[in-house]
Amino acid sequence: MHLNAMHTCTERVREDVIPRRRRTAALTAALALAAAPVAGVALAAPAQAHDELLSSTPEAGQTLIEAPDEVSLTFSGNLIDGQGIQNLIRVRDADGNQWQADSGTVEGDTFSAAVCPDLPNGDYELAYRVVYSDGHSEERRLDFTLDAEGAPEAGTVPEDCGVAAESAGGSAAEEATDASQAAEENGQAAQASGDPAATTEAQDDQAQEPGLPGWVWGLGLGGVAVIGLAAVLMFRKASALGHTDTPEDR
């Protein structure tokens, strides 16, 4: 009798533990499936972040020993050019003289401008304002220094190339105001304001704005609901199978 009792007890433990393991495994798989759409939406968010400056020539803070022929900016996305949009690039010395030789050229994700010959030694500010293909704008300045042997002295005023300080006008942002307003009226660009000297902190705040369209979130939540329902059904089925198992079946 003692052996029979032990056998009966063992069978009851098996009947209780095995279905429980099956239910746990089914629930784990269902939860993994339900979490997949949420993970997909979360991973898609960084891809929707605003474009930004990747590199510049000269680099920020760089000291050059030869005068550059041009300045160049490379971004993470293409720029809007034309269509009432005005991208601006300026090379200014410490006195406010401008030394860019032209208004700049946009080629996809690159914005460049020729620099006047005989660039004097000294500190310079490379300021720009651009509008990205996603509609948002960015204004920023980068500083560099020229210390070239034989270059004109700092304080030299541009004559046949560039723009002298007394006639240079306002900042890159101020020069772009009229063009920006015209673009807004036509629905072709987002509003842009401020000075190219806008801090990196302000630009980072702008870059953190949500970029996912509403339909992506709707699709993700719908997927969660469908897979959640499937998880419940799978759990119930696993529970039913566990209760109908017999020791002989196992």
Short mmCIF file of C-alpha atoms in Angstrom, two decimals:
data_model
loop_
_atom_site.label_atom_id
_atom_site.label_comp_id
_atom_site.label_asym_id
_atom_site.label_seq_id
_atom_site.Cartn_x
_atom_site.Cartn_y
_atom_site.Cartn_z
CA MET A 1 0.00 0.00 0.00
CA HIS A 2 2.84 2.31 0.82
CA LEU A 3 4.33 1.90 -2.68
CA ASN A 4 0.94 2.44 -4.32
CA ALA A 5 0.45 5.65 -2.35
CA MET A 6 3.86 6.95 -3.41
CA HIS A 7 3.10 6.10 -7.05
CA THR A 8 -0.25 7.89 -6.87
CA CYS A 9 1.37 10.95 -5.29
CA THR A 10 4.07 11.03 -7.97
CA GLU A 11 1.49 10.86 -10.73
CA ARG A 12 -0.46 13.75 -9.19
CA VAL A 13 2.70 15.89 -9.02
CA ARG A 14 3.42 15.14 -12.67
CA GLU A 15 -0.17 16.03 -13.62
CA ASP A 16 0.19 19.35 -11.81
CA VAL A 17 3.75 20.38 -12.81
CA ILE A 18 3.84 19.42 -16.50
CA PRO A 19 0.74 21.42 -17.56
CA ARG A 20 2.05 24.34 -15.52
CA ARG A 21 5.34 24.25 -17.44
CA ARG A 22 3.48 24.16 -20.74
CA ARG A 23 1.36 27.14 -19.74
CA THR A 24 4.46 29.08 -18.66
CA ALA A 25 6.24 28.36 -21.95
CA ALA A 26 3.18 29.38 -23.96
CA LEU A 27 2.77 32.59 -21.97
CA THR A 28 6.46 33.49 -22.44
CA ALA A 29 6.21 33.01 -26.21
CA ALA A 30 3.00 35.04 -26.37
CA LEU A 31 4.52 37.94 -24.43
CA ALA A 32 7.54 37.95 -26.74
CA LEU A 33 5.26 38.16 -29.77
CA ALA A 34 3.23 40.96 -28.20
CA ALA A 35 6.37 42.98 -27.43
CA ALA A 36 7.71 42.76 -31.00
CA PRO A 37 5.58 45.59 -32.51
CA VAL A 38 6.45 47.92 -29.62
CA ALA A 39 10.15 47.24 -30.12
CA GLY A 40 9.79 47.90 -33.84
CA VAL A 41 8.17 51.29 -33.26
CA ALA A 42 10.81 52.22 -30.67
CA LEU A 43 13.65 51.31 -33.02
CA ALA A 44 12.05 53.30 -35.85
CA ALA A 45 12.03 56.52 -33.80
CA PRO A 46 15.74 57.39 -34.21
CA ALA A 47 15.37 57.08 -37.98
CA GLN A 48 12.84 59.92 -37.87
CA ALA A 49 15.17 62.35 -36.05
CA HIS A 50 15.99 65.67 -37.69
CA ASP A 51 18.96 65.95 -40.04
CA GLU A 52 22.10 67.66 -38.75
CA LEU A 53 25.58 68.83 -39.69
CA LEU A 54 28.04 65.94 -40.00
CA SER A 55 31.28 67.68 -40.93
CA SER A 56 32.76 70.94 -42.12
CA THR A 57 35.83 72.14 -43.97
CA PRO A 58 37.52 73.84 -42.18
CA GLU A 59 36.62 71.97 -39.00
CA ALA A 60 35.32 73.87 -36.00
CA GLY A 61 38.22 75.32 -34.02
CA GLN A 62 40.81 74.40 -36.67
CA THR A 63 43.87 76.57 -37.32
CA LEU A 64 44.84 76.62 -41.00
CA ILE A 65 48.36 77.28 -42.26
CA GLU A 66 47.12 77.75 -45.83
CA ALA A 67 44.20 79.88 -46.98
CA PRO A 68 41.25 77.71 -48.10
CA ASP A 69 39.87 77.94 -51.64
CA GLU A 70 36.38 77.12 -50.36
CA VAL A 71 34.37 76.27 -47.28
CA SER A 72 32.15 73.20 -47.28
CA LEU A 73 29.43 71.73 -45.06
CA THR A 74 28.16 68.14 -45.19
CA PHE A 75 24.83 67.19 -43.60
CA SER A 76 23.06 63.94 -42.74
CA GLY A 77 20.31 64.65 -45.28
CA ASN A 78 19.68 66.57 -48.48
CA LEU A 79 18.93 70.29 -48.44
CA ILE A 80 16.02 72.05 -50.13
CA ASP A 81 17.28 74.41 -52.81
CA GLY A 82 15.21 76.88 -54.80
CA GLN A 83 11.39 76.86 -54.51
CA GLY A 84 11.57 80.12 -52.58
CA ILE A 85 14.08 78.65 -50.10
CA GLN A 86 17.28 80.58 -49.41
CA ASN A 87 20.21 78.70 -47.90
CA LEU A 88 22.94 81.05 -46.69
CA ILE A 89 26.64 80.64 -45.97
CA ARG A 90 28.96 83.41 -44.75
CA VAL A 91 32.69 83.66 -43.97
CA ARG A 92 33.24 86.65 -41.66
CA ASP A 93 36.35 88.00 -40.00
CA ALA A 94 36.51 89.57 -36.54
CA ASP A 95 35.58 92.98 -38.00
CA GLY A 96 32.46 91.67 -39.76
CA ASN A 97 33.90 91.68 -43.29
CA GLN A 98 32.57 88.88 -45.48
CA TRP A 99 35.04 86.79 -47.48
CA GLN A 100 32.83 84.33 -49.35
CA ALA A 101 33.21 84.75 -53.13
CA ASP A 102 29.69 83.58 -54.03
CA SER A 103 26.33 82.74 -52.50
CA GLY A 104 27.13 79.04 -52.24
CA THR A 105 26.14 75.89 -54.09
CA VAL A 106 23.91 73.06 -52.84
CA GLU A 107 24.58 69.55 -54.12
CA GLY A 108 22.40 67.06 -52.29
CA ASP A 109 23.67 66.95 -48.71
CA THR A 110 26.61 69.32 -49.32
CA PHE A 111 26.66 73.13 -49.18
CA SER A 112 29.85 74.90 -50.26
CA ALA A 113 31.07 78.36 -51.22
CA ALA A 114 34.27 79.70 -52.77
CA VAL A 115 36.48 81.90 -50.59
CA CYS A 116 38.06 85.13 -51.81
CA PRO A 117 41.75 84.95 -52.67
CA ASP A 118 44.29 86.71 -50.44
CA LEU A 119 42.37 85.86 -47.29
CA PRO A 120 44.01 87.73 -44.38
CA ASN A 121 45.28 86.00 -41.27
CA GLY A 122 43.01 86.10 -38.25
CA ASP A 123 39.93 84.57 -36.67
CA TYR A 124 36.90 83.72 -38.81
CA GLU A 125 33.31 82.69 -38.35
CA LEU A 126 31.69 80.25 -40.78
CA ALA A 127 27.96 80.92 -40.36
CA TYR A 128 25.19 79.14 -42.20
CA ARG A 129 21.45 78.78 -42.42
CA VAL A 130 19.99 75.76 -44.26
CA VAL A 131 16.60 74.12 -44.78
CA TYR A 132 16.52 70.33 -44.80
CA SER A 133 14.32 68.16 -46.97
CA ASP A 134 12.14 67.33 -43.93
CA GLY A 135 11.24 71.04 -43.69
CA HIS A 136 13.13 72.06 -40.56
CA SER A 137 15.89 74.66 -40.62
CA GLU A 138 19.20 74.97 -38.82
CA GLU A 139 21.36 78.01 -38.09
CA ARG A 140 24.84 77.73 -36.65
CA ARG A 141 28.34 79.19 -36.65
CA LEU A 142 31.75 77.52 -36.60
CA ASP A 143 34.99 79.31 -35.79
CA PHE A 144 38.38 78.77 -37.41
CA THR A 145 41.69 80.61 -37.60
CA LEU A 146 44.05 81.34 -40.48
CA ASP A 147 47.76 81.63 -39.70
CA ALA A 148 49.42 81.39 -43.11
CA GLU A 149 52.87 82.60 -43.98
CA GLY A 150 52.74 85.52 -46.44
CA ALA A 151 48.98 86.11 -46.03
CA PRO A 152 47.72 89.71 -45.62
CA GLU A 153 47.55 91.01 -42.07
CA ALA A 154 44.41 90.77 -39.98
CA GLY A 155 42.18 93.82 -40.41
CA THR A 156 42.57 93.97 -44.19
CA VAL A 157 39.30 95.00 -45.85
CA PRO A 158 38.02 93.10 -48.92
CA GLU A 159 37.98 95.13 -52.12
CA ASP A 160 37.36 93.26 -55.37
CA CYS A 161 35.86 90.20 -53.68
CA GLY A 162 33.64 89.75 -50.65
CA VAL A 163 31.72 92.42 -48.77
CA ALA A 164 33.17 95.08 -46.47
CA ALA A 165 31.69 95.33 -42.98
CA GLU A 166 29.99 98.73 -43.53
CA SER A 167 27.92 97.28 -46.39
CA ALA A 168 27.65 93.67 -45.22
CA GLY A 169 24.23 94.13 -43.66
CA GLY A 170 22.84 91.84 -40.98
CA SER A 171 23.51 88.28 -40.02
CA ALA A 172 22.82 85.27 -42.18
CA ALA A 173 19.53 84.76 -40.36
CA GLU A 174 18.42 88.38 -40.87
CA GLU A 175 19.21 88.20 -44.57
CA ALA A 176 17.09 85.07 -44.85
CA THR A 177 14.01 86.51 -43.12
CA ASP A 178 12.16 87.69 -46.24
CA ALA A 179 12.86 84.48 -48.13
CA SER A 180 11.70 82.39 -45.17
CA GLN A 181 8.42 84.30 -44.90
CA ALA A 182 7.74 83.85 -48.60
CA ALA A 183 8.39 80.13 -48.31
CA GLU A 184 6.00 79.85 -45.35
CA GLU A 185 3.20 81.54 -47.30
CA ASN A 186 3.59 78.94 -50.04
CA GLY A 187 3.75 76.08 -47.55
CA GLN A 188 7.22 75.16 -48.73
CA ALA A 189 9.24 75.51 -45.51
CA ALA A 190 8.92 75.69 -41.77
CA GLN A 191 9.46 78.96 -39.92
CA ALA A 192 13.07 79.81 -39.08
CA SER A 193 14.24 82.55 -36.76
CA GLY A 194 17.21 83.58 -34.66
CA ASP A 195 20.90 84.14 -35.31
CA PRO A 196 23.47 81.71 -36.77
CA ALA A 197 25.15 81.97 -33.38
CA ALA A 198 22.29 79.91 -31.88
CA THR A 199 23.69 77.60 -29.24
CA THR A 200 24.17 73.89 -29.67
CA GLU A 201 21.79 73.35 -26.76
CA ALA A 202 18.94 75.02 -28.65
CA GLN A 203 19.68 72.92 -31.71
CA ASP A 204 19.68 69.74 -29.61
CA ASP A 205 16.26 70.66 -28.21
CA GLN A 206 14.94 71.04 -31.75
CA ALA A 207 16.44 67.71 -32.79
CA GLN A 208 14.57 65.96 -29.98
CA GLU A 209 11.14 66.87 -31.32
CA PRO A 210 9.08 63.78 -32.14
CA GLY A 211 9.39 62.76 -35.77
CA LEU A 212 7.15 59.69 -36.08
CA PRO A 213 3.92 60.26 -38.02
CA GLY A 214 0.68 59.30 -36.30
CA TRP A 215 -0.09 56.39 -38.61
CA VAL A 216 3.08 54.60 -37.49
CA TRP A 217 2.00 54.72 -33.86
CA GLY A 218 -1.51 53.64 -34.85
CA LEU A 219 -0.15 50.68 -36.77
CA GLY A 220 2.08 49.69 -33.87
CA LEU A 221 -0.73 49.86 -31.31
CA GLY A 222 -3.02 47.90 -33.63
CA GLY A 223 -0.38 45.22 -33.96
CA VAL A 224 -0.01 45.04 -30.19
CA ALA A 225 -3.77 44.57 -29.78
CA VAL A 226 -3.95 41.79 -32.38
CA ILE A 227 -0.96 39.90 -31.01
CA GLY A 228 -2.18 40.41 -27.45
CA LEU A 229 -5.46 38.72 -28.39
CA ALA A 230 -3.53 35.89 -30.01
CA ALA A 231 -1.48 35.53 -26.82
CA VAL A 232 -4.62 35.15 -24.72
CA LEU A 233 -6.01 32.49 -27.07
CA MET A 234 -2.71 30.59 -27.05
CA PHE A 235 -2.62 30.69 -23.26
CA ARG A 236 -6.16 29.37 -22.97
CA LYS A 237 -5.43 26.58 -25.43
CA ALA A 238 -2.29 25.59 -23.52
CA SER A 239 -4.25 25.56 -20.27
CA ALA A 240 -6.98 23.39 -21.79
CA LEU A 241 -4.43 20.90 -23.11
CA GLY A 242 -2.74 20.77 -19.73
CA HIS A 243 -5.98 19.89 -17.93
CA THR A 244 -6.92 17.14 -20.39
CA ASP A 245 -3.53 15.36 -20.23
CA THR A 246 -3.50 12.06 -18.37
CA PRO A 247 -0.58 10.12 -16.93
CA GLU A 248 -1.03 7.51 -19.65
CA ASP A 249 -0.67 10.19 -22.38
CA ARG A 250 2.64 11.25 -20.91
#
